[in-house]
Coordinates of C-alpha atoms in Angstrom, one line a residue:
M74 CA -33.0 -96.1 9.6
S75 CA -30.1 -96.5 12.1
I76 CA -26.6 -95.3 12.7
L77 CA -23.5 -97.4 13.5
V78 CA -21.3 -95.9 16.2
T79 CA -17.8 -97.4 16.8
G80 CA -16.1 -96.9 20.2
G81 CA -19.5 -96.2 21.7
A82 CA -18.6 -97.5 25.2
G83 CA -15.7 -95.1 25.6
F84 CA -15.8 -91.6 27.0
I85 CA -17.0 -89.4 24.1
G86 CA -18.7 -92.3 22.3
A87 CA -20.8 -93.3 25.3
N88 CA -21.9 -89.7 25.9
F89 CA -22.8 -89.4 22.2
V90 CA -24.9 -92.6 22.3
L91 CA -26.7 -91.5 25.5
D92 CA -27.3 -88.0 24.0
W93 CA -28.5 -89.4 20.7
L94 CA -31.0 -91.7 22.1
T95 CA -32.4 -88.9 24.3
Q96 CA -32.9 -86.8 21.2
H97 CA -33.8 -89.3 18.5
D98 CA -35.8 -92.5 18.1
E99 CA -33.3 -93.8 15.5
P100 CA -31.5 -97.0 16.7
V101 CA -27.8 -97.1 17.4
I102 CA -25.6 -100.1 16.6
N103 CA -22.8 -99.7 19.1
L104 CA -19.5 -101.5 18.2
D105 CA -16.8 -101.4 20.9
K106 CA -13.8 -103.6 21.6
L107 CA -14.1 -103.0 25.3
T108 CA -10.5 -102.2 26.0
Y109 CA -9.6 -100.7 29.4
A110 CA -11.3 -97.4 28.5
G111 CA -14.5 -98.9 27.2
N112 CA -17.0 -99.6 30.0
L113 CA -20.6 -100.9 29.7
E114 CA -21.4 -99.3 33.0
S115 CA -21.5 -96.0 31.2
L116 CA -24.4 -97.4 29.2
V117 CA -26.3 -99.1 32.0
S118 CA -29.2 -96.8 31.7
L119 CA -29.9 -98.2 28.2
G120 CA -30.1 -101.8 29.4
N121 CA -33.8 -102.2 28.4
D122 CA -33.7 -99.8 25.5
E123 CA -34.3 -101.8 22.3
R124 CA -32.9 -98.9 20.2
H125 CA -29.4 -99.6 21.6
I126 CA -27.8 -102.7 20.0
F127 CA -24.4 -103.4 21.6
V128 CA -21.8 -105.6 19.8
R129 CA -18.4 -106.3 21.2
G130 CA -15.8 -106.3 18.5
D131 CA -13.0 -104.6 16.7
I132 CA -13.3 -102.1 13.8
G133 CA -10.5 -104.1 12.1
D134 CA -12.7 -107.2 12.0
A135 CA -13.9 -106.9 8.4
A136 CA -16.2 -109.9 8.6
L137 CA -18.0 -108.5 11.7
V138 CA -18.2 -104.9 10.4
G139 CA -19.5 -106.1 7.0
K140 CA -22.1 -108.3 8.7
L141 CA -23.3 -105.4 10.9
L142 CA -23.5 -103.0 7.9
T143 CA -25.4 -105.6 5.8
E144 CA -27.9 -106.6 8.5
H145 CA -28.7 -103.2 9.9
G146 CA -28.2 -100.9 6.9
P147 CA -27.2 -97.8 8.7
R148 CA -27.4 -94.4 7.1
A149 CA -24.2 -93.3 8.8
V150 CA -21.1 -94.5 10.5
I151 CA -19.6 -92.4 13.3
N152 CA -16.1 -93.4 14.2
F153 CA -15.0 -92.7 17.8
A154 CA -12.9 -95.9 18.1
A155 CA -9.3 -94.9 19.0
E156 CA -6.5 -95.3 21.4
S157 CA -6.4 -91.8 22.8
H158 CA -4.0 -91.2 25.7
V159 CA -0.7 -89.5 24.9
D160 CA 1.2 -91.0 27.9
R161 CA 0.2 -94.6 26.9
S162 CA 1.3 -93.9 23.3
I163 CA 4.7 -92.9 24.6
H164 CA 5.1 -96.1 26.6
G165 CA 3.5 -98.4 23.9
P166 CA 3.0 -96.9 20.5
G167 CA 2.2 -100.2 18.8
E168 CA -1.4 -100.3 19.9
F169 CA -2.0 -96.8 18.6
I170 CA -0.6 -97.7 15.2
Q171 CA -2.8 -100.8 15.1
T172 CA -6.1 -99.3 16.2
N173 CA -5.9 -95.7 14.9
I174 CA -4.2 -96.4 11.5
V175 CA -4.7 -100.0 10.6
G176 CA -8.1 -100.3 12.3
T177 CA -9.3 -97.1 10.5
F178 CA -8.1 -98.5 7.2
H179 CA -10.0 -101.8 7.7
L180 CA -13.1 -99.8 8.8
L181 CA -12.9 -97.6 5.7
E182 CA -12.6 -100.6 3.4
S183 CA -15.7 -102.2 5.0
V184 CA -17.7 -99.0 4.7
R185 CA -16.5 -98.4 1.2
A186 CA -17.8 -101.8 0.1
Y187 CA -21.1 -101.3 1.9
W188 CA -21.6 -97.8 0.5
G189 CA -20.6 -98.9 -3.0
A190 CA -23.4 -101.4 -3.0
L191 CA -26.1 -98.9 -2.0
A192 CA -28.2 -97.2 -4.7
G193 CA -30.4 -94.1 -5.1
E194 CA -31.4 -92.1 -2.0
A195 CA -29.7 -94.5 0.4
K196 CA -26.3 -94.0 -1.3
E197 CA -26.9 -90.2 -1.6
R198 CA -27.7 -89.7 2.1
F199 CA -25.0 -92.0 3.6
R200 CA -22.2 -90.4 5.7
F201 CA -19.0 -91.5 7.4
L202 CA -18.1 -89.2 10.2
H203 CA -14.6 -89.5 11.7
V204 CA -13.9 -88.0 15.1
S205 CA -10.3 -86.7 15.6
T206 CA -8.3 -84.4 17.7
D207 CA -6.6 -80.9 17.8
E208 CA -3.3 -82.6 18.6
V209 CA -2.8 -83.4 14.9
Y210 CA -1.9 -79.8 14.4
G211 CA 1.0 -79.8 16.8
S212 CA 1.9 -77.2 19.4
L213 CA 1.2 -73.4 19.4
T214 CA 3.4 -70.6 20.8
K215 CA 1.9 -68.4 23.5
N216 CA 0.5 -65.7 21.1
A217 CA -0.1 -67.7 18.0
P218 CA -3.6 -67.8 16.5
A219 CA -5.8 -70.8 17.3
F220 CA -5.8 -73.8 15.0
R221 CA -8.1 -73.6 11.9
E222 CA -9.2 -76.3 9.6
T223 CA -6.5 -75.1 7.2
S224 CA -3.7 -75.3 9.8
R225 CA -0.7 -77.6 8.8
Y226 CA -0.5 -81.0 10.4
E227 CA 2.5 -81.2 12.7
P228 CA 1.8 -84.1 15.2
N229 CA 4.4 -84.5 18.0
S230 CA 3.4 -87.7 19.8
P231 CA 2.8 -91.3 18.6
Y232 CA -0.9 -90.7 19.5
S233 CA -1.3 -87.5 17.5
A234 CA 0.7 -89.0 14.6
S235 CA -1.5 -92.0 14.5
K236 CA -4.6 -89.8 14.5
A237 CA -3.1 -87.6 11.8
A238 CA -2.6 -90.7 9.7
S239 CA -6.2 -91.7 10.1
D240 CA -7.4 -88.2 9.1
H241 CA -5.3 -88.5 6.0
L242 CA -6.9 -91.8 5.2
I243 CA -10.3 -90.3 5.6
R244 CA -9.4 -87.5 3.2
A245 CA -7.9 -90.0 0.7
Y246 CA -11.0 -92.2 0.6
H247 CA -13.1 -89.2 -0.2
H248 CA -10.8 -87.8 -2.9
T249 CA -10.1 -91.2 -4.5
Y250 CA -13.3 -93.2 -4.1
G251 CA -15.8 -90.5 -3.5
L252 CA -16.8 -91.9 0.0
P253 CA -19.0 -89.2 1.6
V254 CA -16.9 -88.4 4.7
L255 CA -16.9 -85.7 7.4
T256 CA -14.1 -85.1 9.9
T257 CA -14.3 -83.3 13.2
N258 CA -11.2 -82.3 15.2
C259 CA -11.9 -81.4 18.8
S260 CA -10.1 -79.9 21.7
N261 CA -9.7 -81.5 25.2
N262 CA -13.0 -83.0 26.3
Y263 CA -14.1 -83.4 29.9
G264 CA -17.3 -84.4 31.6
P265 CA -19.1 -87.6 32.9
Y266 CA -17.8 -91.1 32.1
Q267 CA -14.2 -90.1 31.4
F268 CA -11.7 -92.8 32.2
P269 CA -9.5 -91.5 35.1
E270 CA -6.2 -91.5 33.4
K271 CA -6.9 -88.0 32.0
L272 CA -6.2 -84.9 34.0
I273 CA -9.6 -83.9 35.4
P274 CA -11.0 -87.2 36.5
L275 CA -7.6 -88.3 37.7
C276 CA -7.3 -85.3 40.0
I277 CA -10.9 -85.6 41.2
L278 CA -10.4 -89.2 42.3
N279 CA -6.9 -88.6 43.7
A280 CA -8.2 -85.5 45.7
L281 CA -11.0 -87.5 47.2
A282 CA -8.6 -90.2 48.2
G283 CA -6.1 -87.7 49.7
K284 CA -3.5 -88.6 47.1
P285 CA -1.1 -86.3 45.2
L286 CA -2.5 -84.4 42.3
P287 CA 0.3 -84.9 39.6
I288 CA 1.1 -81.9 37.4
Y289 CA 3.6 -82.2 34.6
G290 CA 6.5 -79.8 34.6
D291 CA 5.5 -76.2 35.6
G292 CA 1.8 -76.8 34.9
L293 CA 1.6 -73.9 32.4
Q294 CA 0.8 -76.0 29.4
V295 CA -2.4 -74.6 27.9
R296 CA -5.3 -76.5 26.5
D297 CA -8.7 -75.5 25.1
W298 CA -11.4 -77.3 27.2
L299 CA -14.7 -78.6 25.7
Y300 CA -17.6 -80.0 27.7
V301 CA -18.3 -83.4 26.2
Q302 CA -22.1 -82.8 25.8
D303 CA -21.4 -79.7 23.8
H304 CA -19.1 -81.7 21.6
C305 CA -21.8 -84.3 21.1
R306 CA -24.2 -81.7 20.0
A307 CA -21.7 -80.4 17.5
I308 CA -21.1 -83.9 16.1
G309 CA -24.8 -84.3 15.6
L310 CA -25.0 -81.0 13.7
V311 CA -22.0 -81.9 11.5
L312 CA -23.6 -85.3 10.7
Q313 CA -26.9 -83.5 9.8
S314 CA -25.7 -80.5 7.9
G315 CA -21.9 -80.7 7.3
L316 CA -20.5 -80.4 3.8
V317 CA -19.2 -83.7 2.5
G318 CA -15.5 -83.8 2.5
D319 CA -15.1 -80.9 4.9
T320 CA -13.4 -80.7 8.3
Y321 CA -14.8 -78.9 11.3
N322 CA -12.8 -77.8 14.3
I323 CA -14.8 -78.0 17.6
G324 CA -13.5 -76.2 20.7
G325 CA -14.8 -74.7 23.8
W326 CA -13.2 -71.2 23.6
S327 CA -11.8 -72.0 27.0
E328 CA -8.1 -71.9 27.1
R329 CA -6.7 -72.8 30.5
A330 CA -3.3 -73.8 31.9
N331 CA -3.2 -77.2 33.4
L332 CA -2.3 -75.7 36.8
D333 CA -5.3 -73.4 36.6
V334 CA -7.6 -76.3 35.8
V335 CA -6.5 -78.3 38.8
Q336 CA -6.7 -75.3 41.1
T337 CA -10.2 -74.5 40.0
L338 CA -11.1 -78.2 40.4
C339 CA -9.7 -78.1 44.0
D340 CA -11.7 -74.9 44.8
I341 CA -15.0 -76.6 43.7
L342 CA -14.2 -79.7 45.7
D343 CA -13.4 -77.5 48.7
E344 CA -16.9 -76.2 48.4
L345 CA -18.8 -79.4 47.6
K346 CA -16.7 -81.9 49.6
P347 CA -14.7 -80.0 52.2
V348 CA -12.0 -81.8 54.2
R349 CA -10.5 -81.2 57.6
G350 CA -6.9 -80.1 57.7
E351 CA -4.3 -80.5 60.4
R352 CA -4.2 -76.8 61.4
Q353 CA -5.9 -76.0 64.7
V354 CA -7.9 -72.8 65.2
A355 CA -8.3 -70.8 68.5
S356 CA -11.5 -72.7 69.4
G357 CA -9.7 -75.9 69.3
E358 CA -11.5 -77.2 66.2
Q359 CA -9.6 -78.1 63.1
A360 CA -9.7 -75.6 60.3
L361 CA -10.9 -76.5 56.8
G362 CA -8.0 -77.6 54.6
S363 CA -7.8 -77.2 50.8
Y364 CA -7.3 -79.8 48.2
R365 CA -4.8 -77.4 46.6
S366 CA -2.3 -78.7 49.2
L367 CA -2.2 -82.0 47.3
I368 CA -0.9 -80.5 44.1
T369 CA 2.4 -82.1 43.2
F370 CA 4.7 -81.2 40.3
I371 CA 6.3 -84.2 38.6
K372 CA 8.9 -84.6 35.8
D373 CA 7.5 -83.4 32.5
R374 CA 6.6 -86.0 29.9
P375 CA 8.7 -86.3 26.7
G376 CA 7.8 -83.9 23.9
H377 CA 5.0 -82.2 25.9
D378 CA 3.2 -79.8 23.6
R379 CA 3.0 -76.3 25.2
R380 CA -0.4 -75.0 23.9
Y381 CA -3.4 -76.1 21.9
A382 CA -6.2 -73.8 20.9
M383 CA -9.1 -74.3 18.5
D384 CA -10.9 -71.7 16.3
A385 CA -14.4 -73.0 16.2
G386 CA -15.6 -70.2 14.0
K387 CA -16.5 -72.4 11.0
V388 CA -18.8 -74.7 12.9
E389 CA -20.4 -71.7 14.5
R390 CA -20.9 -69.7 11.3
E391 CA -22.0 -72.6 9.0
L392 CA -23.9 -74.8 11.4
G393 CA -25.0 -72.5 14.2
W394 CA -23.3 -74.3 17.0
K395 CA -21.9 -72.7 20.2
P396 CA -20.9 -74.3 23.4
L397 CA -23.6 -74.0 26.1
E398 CA -21.2 -74.5 29.0
T399 CA -18.4 -72.2 30.2
F400 CA -15.4 -74.0 31.6
E401 CA -16.5 -73.1 35.1
S402 CA -20.0 -74.4 34.7
G403 CA -18.9 -77.5 32.9
L404 CA -16.2 -78.3 35.5
R405 CA -18.7 -77.9 38.3
K406 CA -21.1 -80.3 36.6
T407 CA -18.2 -82.8 36.1
V408 CA -17.1 -82.7 39.7
T409 CA -20.7 -83.1 40.9
W410 CA -21.2 -86.1 38.6
Y411 CA -18.1 -87.9 39.9
L412 CA -19.2 -87.2 43.5
Q413 CA -22.6 -88.7 42.8
N414 CA -21.5 -91.7 40.7
Q415 CA -19.1 -93.7 42.9
R416 CA -20.4 -97.0 41.6
W417 CA -19.2 -96.1 38.1
V418 CA -15.8 -95.0 39.5
T419 CA -15.4 -98.3 41.4
S420 CA -16.2 -100.3 38.3
V421 CA -13.4 -98.6 36.2
T422 CA -10.7 -98.3 38.9
S423 CA -9.6 -101.9 38.7
G424 CA -6.3 -103.5 39.6
A425 CA -5.0 -102.9 36.0
Y426 CA -5.9 -99.3 36.2
R427 CA -4.1 -98.8 39.6
A428 CA -1.0 -100.5 38.2
W429 CA -1.0 -98.1 35.2
I430 CA -1.4 -95.1 37.5
G431 CA 1.5 -96.3 39.7
Q432 CA 3.7 -96.8 36.7
Q433 CA 2.9 -93.4 35.2
Y434 CA 2.8 -91.2 38.3
G435 CA 4.5 -93.1 41.1
A436 CA 8.0 -91.7 40.5
G437 CA 9.5 -88.4 39.7
A438 CA 7.5 -86.2 42.1
R439 CA 9.3 -83.2 43.4

């Protein structure tokens, strides 16, 4: 048996593949288009592992996907493939519509044809697991209860709207065709191998380079933070034991304001990688500075959701999952990983990446 993972060279997908092959002997066919956020350096440890079969390609390529399904006969497809950055979706929504909606449609059609041709136990055990986001539910007020699986969809960005559309396609293919689907909606992930356009890795790398740490607006937007390896464990449990047709919200029970996140990150860096400041002490030596001095507030992005929070009670009650990391322990592991993996950082911070960061954060500081 084997599984087909789409988007398995991206942040969450790569972590899932690495975790899966640590825990299972079951081979992984890894299909990834290798856009800017997909990086084979994240999978370099699997270079000699025959259980990992990497294929560069698009989920919208019906011929390729059909060929992979026929040749390898996977018992499950796990769909991580997506454009996922809100800021990029504001500047260029077209790619998000193409990948997250049209691409998901073509993938579903390929999988439906493959599943429809299966028989007996193979057909009965097959699963299609779609990985989505908390952003499809919209924004919460300060004291509102956390999102549940029954919360109404109210997406507010081109990114979240495209993911909401893909979720609806998944539901429709189950209801109409009987395709055995599972959907997971997760909160903000963080951890190793995250492309440094997202808040935590961006601020780690900027801090180490002595650059401003950009914070949108007042920095009080609240997110629920989930360590990526905890997320990967939850996905594995949903694949194994989830009820076909159901949705499972996965969160870290760790709501934090963006400003608090960056301040905590700075405090960890102050401890692990201290820097010298400009202030002189009585002995004539320079006093230790703080990375907090680099925090810079910039103009808020359009339509910025104020708060997300996930109620992960269902996956805990039904599947016995709980996050193993607190936000503090997970963030410390994340900072340590970036400090120890500068080769990976260098491989992803290309000229194209630097141009994007300059476009996004180079103006509007105050």
